[in-house]
Amino acid sequence: MKEFKGTKGEWWTKFSELSLLSPEGESIVKAGEIGTPVCILPMPLGGIDTKAKNIANAQLIAAAPQLLEALDKASKALKNIKSQLTKEESDEVLNAHLDAERAIKKALGE
């Protein structure tokens, strides 16, 4: 896998009622112990469950580096076990491996 060039460290989220971008508040994704900002998700105005959706989106973004690493490991494992499977199983594993590779490339901007 090509090296991830984004912000290093553990990513985490924080919701703030105070925001310059939205009167409804914002979710902030931060990295590392000092909380380097990765992204800010302003709350959209109105709508149903917008705060819950905003927080869920931020949590998914915060999990991205771990998801990328796990997907890379799974992709390599799928490639390694492909030869030990039946043709039908092998085709299914190949499709999963290709899906994983496409997602990894997308995440790395390839």
Tab-separated table of N, CA, C and O in Angstrom:
chain	number	residue	atom	x	y	z
A	1	MET	N	0.849	-1.171	0.000
A	1	MET	CA	0.000	0.000	0.000
A	1	MET	C	0.897	1.237	0.000
A	1	MET	O	1.891	1.299	0.695
A	2	LYS	N	0.531	2.186	-0.813
A	2	LYS	CA	1.179	3.479	-0.802
A	2	LYS	C	1.000	4.104	0.584
A	2	LYS	O	0.034	3.817	1.269
A	3	GLU	N	1.929	4.941	0.987
A	3	GLU	CA	1.849	5.544	2.316
A	3	GLU	C	0.708	6.555	2.412
A	3	GLU	O	0.489	7.361	1.509
A	4	PHE	N	-0.008	6.496	3.518
A	4	PHE	CA	-1.040	7.484	3.825
A	4	PHE	C	-0.345	8.789	4.164
A	4	PHE	O	0.486	8.853	5.057
A	5	LYS	N	-0.680	9.861	3.432
A	5	LYS	CA	0.011	11.133	3.616
A	5	LYS	C	-0.799	12.135	4.437
A	5	LYS	O	-0.410	13.277	4.579
A	6	GLY	N	-1.909	11.678	4.977
A	6	GLY	CA	-2.751	12.559	5.785
A	6	GLY	C	-2.189	12.752	7.183
A	6	GLY	O	-1.066	12.346	7.493
A	7	THR	N	-2.962	13.369	8.027
A	7	THR	CA	-2.558	13.669	9.400
A	7	THR	C	-2.332	12.381	10.178
A	7	THR	O	-3.198	11.517	10.220
A	8	LYS	N	-1.170	12.272	10.779
A	8	LYS	CA	-0.802	11.074	11.547
A	8	LYS	C	-1.405	11.129	12.944
A	8	LYS	O	-1.787	12.182	13.438
A	9	GLY	N	-1.467	9.984	13.587
A	9	GLY	CA	-1.955	9.895	14.960
A	9	GLY	C	-3.390	9.414	15.012
A	9	GLY	O	-4.078	9.303	13.998
A	10	GLU	N	-3.821	9.112	16.213
A	10	GLU	CA	-5.191	8.652	16.457
A	10	GLU	C	-6.162	9.809	16.196
A	10	GLU	O	-5.969	10.911	16.692
A	11	TRP	N	-7.202	9.554	15.409
A	11	TRP	CA	-8.204	10.578	15.123
A	11	TRP	C	-9.372	10.417	16.090
A	11	TRP	O	-9.755	9.303	16.431
A	12	TRP	N	-9.938	11.532	16.517
A	12	TRP	CA	-11.068	11.519	17.441
A	12	TRP	C	-12.002	12.685	17.123
A	12	TRP	O	-11.657	13.557	16.334
A	13	THR	N	-13.192	12.657	17.701
A	13	THR	CA	-14.197	13.686	17.391
A	13	THR	C	-14.610	14.457	18.638
A	13	THR	O	-14.501	13.965	19.758
A	14	LYS	N	-15.084	15.636	18.380
A	14	LYS	CA	-15.625	16.485	19.431
A	14	LYS	C	-16.772	17.282	18.817
A	14	LYS	O	-16.653	17.771	17.699
A	15	PHE	N	-17.884	17.392	19.531
A	15	PHE	CA	-18.981	18.237	19.067
A	15	PHE	C	-18.957	19.525	19.868
A	15	PHE	O	-18.762	19.510	21.085
A	16	SER	N	-19.126	20.632	19.173
A	16	SER	CA	-19.135	21.934	19.837
A	16	SER	C	-20.414	22.676	19.475
A	16	SER	O	-20.768	22.760	18.299
A	17	GLU	N	-21.085	23.184	20.481
A	17	GLU	CA	-22.283	24.000	20.250
A	17	GLU	C	-21.900	25.364	19.679
A	17	GLU	O	-22.698	26.008	19.016
A	18	LEU	N	-20.668	25.800	19.950
A	18	LEU	CA	-20.190	27.094	19.457
A	18	LEU	C	-19.486	26.891	18.127
A	18	LEU	O	-18.602	26.056	18.005
A	19	SER	N	-19.881	27.664	17.126
A	19	SER	CA	-19.294	27.511	15.808
A	19	SER	C	-19.362	28.828	15.055
A	19	SER	O	-20.370	29.526	15.103
A	20	LEU	N	-18.303	29.146	14.354
A	20	LEU	CA	-18.321	30.309	13.472
A	20	LEU	C	-18.990	29.972	12.144
A	20	LEU	O	-19.390	30.849	11.401
A	21	LEU	N	-19.109	28.676	11.852
A	21	LEU	CA	-19.638	28.233	10.568
A	21	LEU	C	-21.124	27.925	10.574
A	21	LEU	O	-21.765	27.935	9.532
A	22	SER	N	-21.674	27.605	11.747
A	22	SER	CA	-23.083	27.237	11.829
A	22	SER	C	-23.645	27.600	13.199
A	22	SER	O	-23.031	27.266	14.215
A	23	PRO	N	-24.813	28.230	13.234
A	23	PRO	CA	-25.418	28.546	14.534
A	23	PRO	C	-25.872	27.297	15.288
A	23	PRO	O	-26.175	27.353	16.474
A	24	GLU	N	-25.900	26.160	14.607
A	24	GLU	CA	-26.339	24.904	15.216
A	24	GLU	C	-25.195	24.117	15.853
A	24	GLU	O	-25.423	23.109	16.495
A	25	GLY	N	-23.960	24.532	15.611
A	25	GLY	CA	-22.806	23.818	16.142
A	25	GLY	C	-22.055	23.080	15.046
A	25	GLY	O	-22.365	23.199	13.865
A	26	GLU	N	-21.052	22.317	15.465
A	26	GLU	CA	-20.221	21.597	14.494
A	26	GLU	C	-19.550	20.400	15.153
A	26	GLU	O	-19.338	20.373	16.357
A	27	SER	N	-19.230	19.421	14.326
A	27	SER	CA	-18.393	18.307	14.763
A	27	SER	C	-16.997	18.578	14.242
A	27	SER	O	-16.820	19.025	13.104
A	28	ILE	N	-16.012	18.317	15.074
A	28	ILE	CA	-14.621	18.529	14.699
A	28	ILE	C	-13.898	17.193	14.809
A	28	ILE	O	-14.022	16.500	15.814
A	29	VAL	N	-13.176	16.829	13.758
A	29	VAL	CA	-12.326	15.643	13.793
A	29	VAL	C	-10.913	16.144	14.050
A	29	VAL	O	-10.417	17.010	13.339
A	30	LYS	N	-10.284	15.603	15.092
A	30	LYS	CA	-8.937	16.024	15.478
A	30	LYS	C	-8.023	14.809	15.534
A	30	LYS	O	-8.488	13.678	15.588
A	31	ALA	N	-6.717	15.092	15.536
A	31	ALA	CA	-5.739	14.000	15.573
A	31	ALA	C	-4.695	14.254	16.636
A	31	ALA	O	-4.306	15.397	16.896
A	32	GLY	N	-4.241	13.168	17.236
A	32	GLY	CA	-3.150	13.223	18.193
A	32	GLY	C	-3.543	13.814	19.531
A	32	GLY	O	-4.665	14.254	19.738
A	33	GLU	N	-2.580	13.817	20.428
A	33	GLU	CA	-2.814	14.296	21.792
A	33	GLU	C	-3.115	15.783	21.844
A	33	GLU	O	-3.878	16.240	22.690
A	34	ILE	N	-2.521	16.560	20.943
A	34	ILE	CA	-2.753	18.000	20.988
A	34	ILE	C	-4.009	18.413	20.213
A	34	ILE	O	-4.420	19.558	20.274
A	35	GLY	N	-4.604	17.463	19.492
A	35	GLY	CA	-5.856	17.759	18.799
A	35	GLY	C	-5.704	18.587	17.541
A	35	GLY	O	-6.440	19.549	17.324
A	36	THR	N	-4.762	18.211	16.691
A	36	THR	CA	-4.605	18.890	15.405
A	36	THR	C	-5.887	18.722	14.596
A	36	THR	O	-6.326	17.595	14.365
A	37	PRO	N	-6.522	19.828	14.175
A	37	PRO	CA	-7.771	19.695	13.418
A	37	PRO	C	-7.559	18.969	12.083
A	37	PRO	O	-6.611	19.256	11.361
A	38	VAL	N	-8.419	18.009	11.802
A	38	VAL	CA	-8.403	17.277	10.534
A	38	VAL	C	-9.509	17.828	9.635
A	38	VAL	O	-9.293	18.117	8.470
A	39	CYS	N	-10.716	17.967	10.189
A	39	CYS	CA	-11.816	18.568	9.440
A	39	CYS	C	-12.899	19.064	10.393
A	39	CYS	O	-12.980	18.636	11.533
A	40	ILE	N	-13.700	19.986	9.879
A	40	ILE	CA	-14.817	20.544	10.624
A	40	ILE	C	-16.077	20.308	9.812
A	40	ILE	O	-16.116	20.588	8.614
A	41	LEU	N	-17.091	19.764	10.469
A	41	LEU	CA	-18.377	19.503	9.819
A	41	LEU	C	-19.440	20.403	10.444
A	41	LEU	O	-19.983	20.085	11.502
A	42	PRO	N	-19.729	21.535	9.812
A	42	PRO	CA	-20.766	22.405	10.365
A	42	PRO	C	-22.128	21.717	10.312
A	42	PRO	O	-22.414	20.964	9.383
A	43	MET	N	-22.941	21.978	11.302
A	43	MET	CA	-24.293	21.411	11.333
A	43	MET	C	-25.152	22.088	10.274
A	43	MET	O	-25.178	23.317	10.201
A	44	PRO	N	-25.861	21.313	9.455
A	44	PRO	CA	-26.819	21.926	8.541
A	44	PRO	C	-27.994	22.489	9.340
A	44	PRO	O	-28.316	21.996	10.417
A	45	LEU	N	-28.622	23.504	8.811
A	45	LEU	CA	-29.770	24.110	9.488
A	45	LEU	C	-31.015	23.280	9.238
A	45	LEU	O	-31.277	22.865	8.113
A	46	GLY	N	-31.777	23.044	10.291
A	46	GLY	CA	-33.035	22.308	10.164
A	46	GLY	C	-32.815	20.836	9.881
A	46	GLY	O	-31.720	20.318	9.958
A	47	GLY	N	-33.898	20.160	9.567
A	47	GLY	CA	-33.818	18.738	9.267
A	47	GLY	C	-34.057	17.891	10.500
A	47	GLY	O	-34.125	18.383	11.617
A	48	ILE	N	-34.174	16.599	10.246
A	48	ILE	CA	-34.446	15.639	11.319
A	48	ILE	C	-33.151	14.942	11.694
A	48	ILE	O	-32.407	14.479	10.836
A	49	ASP	N	-32.881	14.854	12.973
A	49	ASP	CA	-31.697	14.164	13.504
A	49	ASP	C	-30.395	14.691	12.913
A	49	ASP	O	-29.438	13.931	12.735
A	50	THR	N	-30.335	15.974	12.594
A	50	THR	CA	-29.126	16.502	11.966
A	50	THR	C	-27.906	16.408	12.888
A	50	THR	O	-26.811	16.132	12.425
A	51	LYS	N	-28.094	16.620	14.185
A	51	LYS	CA	-26.962	16.520	15.106
A	51	LYS	C	-26.446	15.086	15.161
A	51	LYS	O	-25.240	14.849	15.072
A	52	ALA	N	-27.356	14.131	15.260
A	52	ALA	CA	-26.952	12.715	15.303
A	52	ALA	C	-26.236	12.315	14.009
A	52	ALA	O	-25.223	11.611	14.044
A	53	LYS	N	-26.740	12.765	12.872
A	53	LYS	CA	-26.104	12.439	11.579
A	53	LYS	C	-24.739	13.115	11.466
A	53	LYS	O	-23.774	12.516	10.983
A	54	ASN	N	-24.660	14.359	11.909
A	54	ASN	CA	-23.401	15.090	11.868
A	54	ASN	C	-22.339	14.388	12.702
A	54	ASN	O	-21.207	14.197	12.257
A	55	ILE	N	-22.718	13.979	13.901
A	55	ILE	CA	-21.783	13.273	14.786
A	55	ILE	C	-21.389	11.921	14.186
A	55	ILE	O	-20.221	11.535	14.206
A	56	ALA	N	-22.367	11.193	13.610
A	56	ALA	CA	-22.071	9.897	12.981
A	56	ALA	C	-21.111	10.067	11.799
A	56	ALA	O	-20.186	9.257	11.617
A	57	ASN	N	-21.302	11.113	11.000
A	57	ASN	CA	-20.387	11.378	9.881
A	57	ASN	C	-18.978	11.665	10.385
A	57	ASN	O	-17.992	11.163	9.838
A	58	ALA	N	-18.888	12.459	11.450
A	58	ALA	CA	-17.575	12.776	12.031
A	58	ALA	C	-16.902	11.515	12.576
A	58	ALA	O	-15.688	11.331	12.424
A	59	GLN	N	-17.680	10.640	13.205
A	59	GLN	CA	-17.109	9.396	13.746
A	59	GLN	C	-16.584	8.503	12.625
A	59	GLN	O	-15.525	7.869	12.775
A	60	LEU	N	-17.299	8.454	11.513
A	60	LEU	CA	-16.827	7.660	10.372
A	60	LEU	C	-15.524	8.243	9.816
A	60	LEU	O	-14.572	7.507	9.546
A	61	ILE	N	-15.460	9.547	9.688
A	61	ILE	CA	-14.240	10.190	9.211
A	61	ILE	C	-13.089	9.912	10.182
A	61	ILE	O	-11.970	9.591	9.764
A	62	ALA	N	-13.347	10.009	11.483
A	62	ALA	CA	-12.308	9.765	12.482
A	62	ALA	C	-11.786	8.332	12.423
A	62	ALA	O	-10.623	8.072	12.752
A	63	ALA	N	-12.617	7.402	12.003
A	63	ALA	CA	-12.203	5.995	11.906
A	63	ALA	C	-11.445	5.696	10.610
A	63	ALA	O	-10.869	4.609	10.464
A	64	ALA	N	-11.406	6.636	9.672
A	64	ALA	CA	-10.834	6.396	8.346
A	64	ALA	C	-9.415	5.830	8.358
A	64	ALA	O	-9.144	4.854	7.640
A	65	PRO	N	-8.473	6.372	9.126
A	65	PRO	CA	-7.118	5.794	9.094
A	65	PRO	C	-7.087	4.335	9.547
A	65	PRO	O	-6.394	3.505	8.955
A	66	GLN	N	-7.857	4.001	10.594
A	66	GLN	CA	-7.910	2.619	11.077
A	66	GLN	C	-8.602	1.724	10.057
A	66	GLN	O	-8.197	0.580	9.846
A	67	LEU	N	-9.662	2.234	9.432
A	67	LEU	CA	-10.356	1.453	8.410
A	67	LEU	C	-9.436	1.179	7.221
A	67	LEU	O	-9.419	0.068	6.684
A	68	LEU	N	-8.672	2.176	6.815
A	68	LEU	CA	-7.739	2.007	5.701
A	68	LEU	C	-6.687	0.950	6.027
A	68	LEU	O	-6.404	0.071	5.217
A	69	GLU	N	-6.133	1.021	7.227
A	69	GLU	CA	-5.121	0.040	7.636
A	69	GLU	C	-5.709	-1.377	7.690
A	69	GLU	O	-5.102	-2.337	7.204
A	70	ALA	N	-6.901	-1.516	8.261
A	70	ALA	CA	-7.548	-2.824	8.359
A	70	ALA	C	-7.883	-3.368	6.971
A	70	ALA	O	-7.714	-4.567	6.702
A	71	LEU	N	-8.354	-2.498	6.095
A	71	LEU	CA	-8.699	-2.924	4.739
A	71	LEU	C	-7.455	-3.371	3.977
A	71	LEU	O	-7.489	-4.360	3.238
A	72	ASP	N	-6.351	-2.681	4.180
A	72	ASP	CA	-5.101	-3.080	3.531
A	72	ASP	C	-4.671	-4.467	4.000
A	72	ASP	O	-4.292	-5.314	3.194
A	73	LYS	N	-4.750	-4.715	5.310
A	73	LYS	CA	-4.395	-6.038	5.849
A	73	LYS	C	-5.327	-7.121	5.307
A	73	LYS	O	-4.881	-8.213	4.924
A	74	ALA	N	-6.629	-6.825	5.267
A	74	ALA	CA	-7.598	-7.801	4.757
A	74	ALA	C	-7.353	-8.080	3.282
A	74	ALA	O	-7.429	-9.236	2.836
A	75	SER	N	-7.038	-7.048	2.518
A	75	SER	CA	-6.778	-7.217	1.093
A	75	SER	C	-5.572	-8.123	0.852
A	75	SER	O	-5.599	-9.017	0.001
A	76	LYS	N	-4.524	-7.913	1.633
A	76	LYS	CA	-3.328	-8.763	1.515
A	76	LYS	C	-3.635	-10.200	1.909
A	76	LYS	O	-3.173	-11.143	1.266
A	77	ALA	N	-4.439	-10.381	2.962
A	77	ALA	CA	-4.805	-11.728	3.404
A	77	ALA	C	-5.644	-12.432	2.343
A	77	ALA	O	-5.440	-13.622	2.068
A	78	LEU	N	-6.572	-11.710	1.736
A	78	LEU	CA	-7.397	-12.302	0.671
A	78	LEU	C	-6.528	-12.750	-0.500
A	78	LEU	O	-6.738	-13.820	-1.068
A	79	LYS	N	-5.559	-11.943	-0.853
A	79	LYS	CA	-4.659	-12.282	-1.956
A	79	LYS	C	-3.870	-13.553	-1.632
A	79	LYS	O	-3.671	-14.409	-2.485
A	80	ASN	N	-3.455	-13.695	-0.367
A	80	ASN	CA	-2.650	-14.840	0.043
A	80	ASN	C	-3.442	-16.149	0.098
A	80	ASN	O	-2.887	-17.211	-0.183
A	81	ILE	N	-4.713	-16.104	0.468
A	81	ILE	CA	-5.471	-17.355	0.614
A	81	ILE	C	-6.193	-17.772	-0.670
A	81	ILE	O	-6.706	-18.870	-0.751
A	82	LYS	N	-6.197	-16.904	-1.672
A	82	LYS	CA	-6.932	-17.183	-2.905
A	82	LYS	C	-6.564	-18.539	-3.512
A	82	LYS	O	-7.430	-19.287	-3.965
A	83	SER	N	-5.299	-18.895	-3.489
A	83	SER	CA	-4.846	-20.141	-4.115
A	83	SER	C	-5.315	-21.389	-3.364
A	83	SER	O	-5.278	-22.488	-3.903
A	84	GLN	N	-5.771	-21.261	-2.144
A	84	GLN	CA	-6.182	-22.397	-1.328
A	84	GLN	C	-7.678	-22.689	-1.430
A	84	GLN	O	-8.182	-23.573	-0.741
A	85	LEU	N	-8.385	-21.974	-2.290
A	85	LEU	CA	-9.842	-22.070	-2.339
A	85	LEU	C	-10.335	-22.748	-3.611
A	85	LEU	O	-9.602	-22.872	-4.588
A	86	THR	N	-11.604	-23.159	-3.578
A	86	THR	CA	-12.235	-23.690	-4.784
A	86	THR	C	-12.415	-22.550	-5.777
A	86	THR	O	-12.289	-21.376	-5.424
A	87	LYS	N	-12.729	-22.874	-7.009
A	87	LYS	CA	-12.928	-21.859	-8.049
A	87	LYS	C	-14.007	-20.866	-7.639
A	87	LYS	O	-13.823	-19.655	-7.760
A	88	GLU	N	-15.126	-21.366	-7.121
A	88	GLU	CA	-16.234	-20.486	-6.727
A	88	GLU	C	-15.821	-19.576	-5.566
A	88	GLU	O	-16.069	-18.370	-5.587
A	89	GLU	N	-15.177	-20.167	-4.570
A	89	GLU	CA	-14.705	-19.369	-3.429
A	89	GLU	C	-13.640	-18.367	-3.884
A	89	GLU	O	-13.620	-17.221	-3.446
A	90	SER	N	-12.773	-18.826	-4.789
A	90	SER	CA	-11.701	-17.984	-5.287
A	90	SER	C	-12.253	-16.758	-6.018
A	90	SER	O	-11.741	-15.645	-5.870
A	91	ASP	N	-13.310	-16.954	-6.812
A	91	ASP	CA	-13.924	-15.834	-7.523
A	91	ASP	C	-14.505	-14.817	-6.543
A	91	ASP	O	-14.372	-13.609	-6.731
A	92	GLU	N	-15.142	-15.314	-5.493
A	92	GLU	CA	-15.720	-14.434	-4.483
A	92	GLU	C	-14.624	-13.648	-3.754
A	92	GLU	O	-14.752	-12.443	-3.528
A	93	VAL	N	-13.540	-14.319	-3.414
A	93	VAL	CA	-12.422	-13.674	-2.744
A	93	VAL	C	-11.770	-12.655	-3.678
A	93	VAL	O	-11.414	-11.549	-3.257
A	94	LEU	N	-11.626	-13.017	-4.952
A	94	LEU	CA	-11.041	-12.092	-5.923
A	94	LEU	C	-11.876	-10.814	-6.019
A	94	LEU	O	-11.338	-9.708	-6.018
A	95	ASN	N	-13.196	-10.954	-6.076
A	95	ASN	CA	-14.061	-9.772	-6.148
A	95	ASN	C	-13.924	-8.911	-4.891
A	95	ASN	O	-13.862	-7.684	-4.974
A	96	ALA	N	-13.874	-9.544	-3.731
A	96	ALA	CA	-13.695	-8.802	-2.481
A	96	ALA	C	-12.340	-8.104	-2.465
A	96	ALA	O	-12.225	-6.942	-2.046
A	97	HIS	N	-11.309	-8.806	-2.943
A	97	HIS	CA	-9.967	-8.226	-3.002
A	97	HIS	C	-9.939	-7.016	-3.933
A	97	HIS	O	-9.371	-5.972	-3.599
A	98	LEU	N	-10.567	-7.129	-5.095
A	98	LEU	CA	-10.601	-6.012	-6.043
A	98	LEU	C	-11.372	-4.822	-5.477
A	98	LEU	O	-10.961	-3.665	-5.641
A	99	ASP	N	-12.488	-5.087	-4.792
A	99	ASP	CA	-13.248	-4.018	-4.136
A	99	ASP	C	-12.385	-3.310	-3.096
A	99	ASP	O	-12.386	-2.073	-2.993
A	100	ALA	N	-11.658	-4.097	-2.321
A	100	ALA	CA	-10.785	-3.534	-1.289
A	100	ALA	C	-9.690	-2.678	-1.922
A	100	ALA	O	-9.403	-1.567	-1.458
A	101	GLU	N	-9.087	-3.175	-2.981
A	101	GLU	CA	-8.024	-2.430	-3.653
A	101	GLU	C	-8.544	-1.108	-4.223
A	101	GLU	O	-7.872	-0.079	-4.134
A	102	ARG	N	-9.742	-1.120	-4.805
A	102	ARG	CA	-10.332	0.117	-5.332
A	102	ARG	C	-10.576	1.123	-4.209
A	102	ARG	O	-10.293	2.319	-4.353
A	103	ALA	N	-11.088	0.657	-3.083
A	103	ALA	CA	-11.348	1.553	-1.952
A	103	ALA	C	-10.043	2.120	-1.391
A	103	ALA	O	-9.978	3.302	-1.040
A	104	ILE	N	-9.019	1.298	-1.308
A	104	ILE	CA	-7.718	1.766	-0.815
A	104	ILE	C	-7.159	2.833	-1.753
A	104	ILE	O	-6.696	3.898	-1.310
A	105	LYS	N	-7.211	2.585	-3.045
A	105	LYS	CA	-6.704	3.567	-4.016
A	105	LYS	C	-7.486	4.886	-3.924
A	105	LYS	O	-6.895	5.958	-4.000
A	106	LYS	N	-8.781	4.783	-3.762
A	106	LYS	CA	-9.601	5.990	-3.610
A	106	LYS	C	-9.188	6.771	-2.362
A	106	LYS	O	-9.016	7.993	-2.401
A	107	ALA	N	-8.973	6.066	-1.264
A	107	ALA	CA	-8.586	6.710	-0.004
A	107	ALA	C	-7.219	7.365	-0.103
A	107	ALA	O	-6.966	8.382	0.532
A	108	LEU	N	-6.346	6.789	-0.922
A	108	LEU	CA	-4.993	7.323	-1.069
A	108	LEU	C	-4.871	8.317	-2.229
A	108	LEU	O	-3.798	8.819	-2.519
A	109	GLY	N	-5.984	8.582	-2.889
A	109	GLY	CA	-5.978	9.552	-3.984
A	109	GLY	C	-5.315	9.054	-5.246
A	109	GLY	O	-4.807	9.838	-6.050
A	110	GLU	N	-5.325	7.754	-5.460
A	110	GLU	CA	-4.701	7.180	-6.668
A	110	GLU	C	-5.698	7.115	-7.796
A	110	GLU	O	-6.866	6.936	-7.621
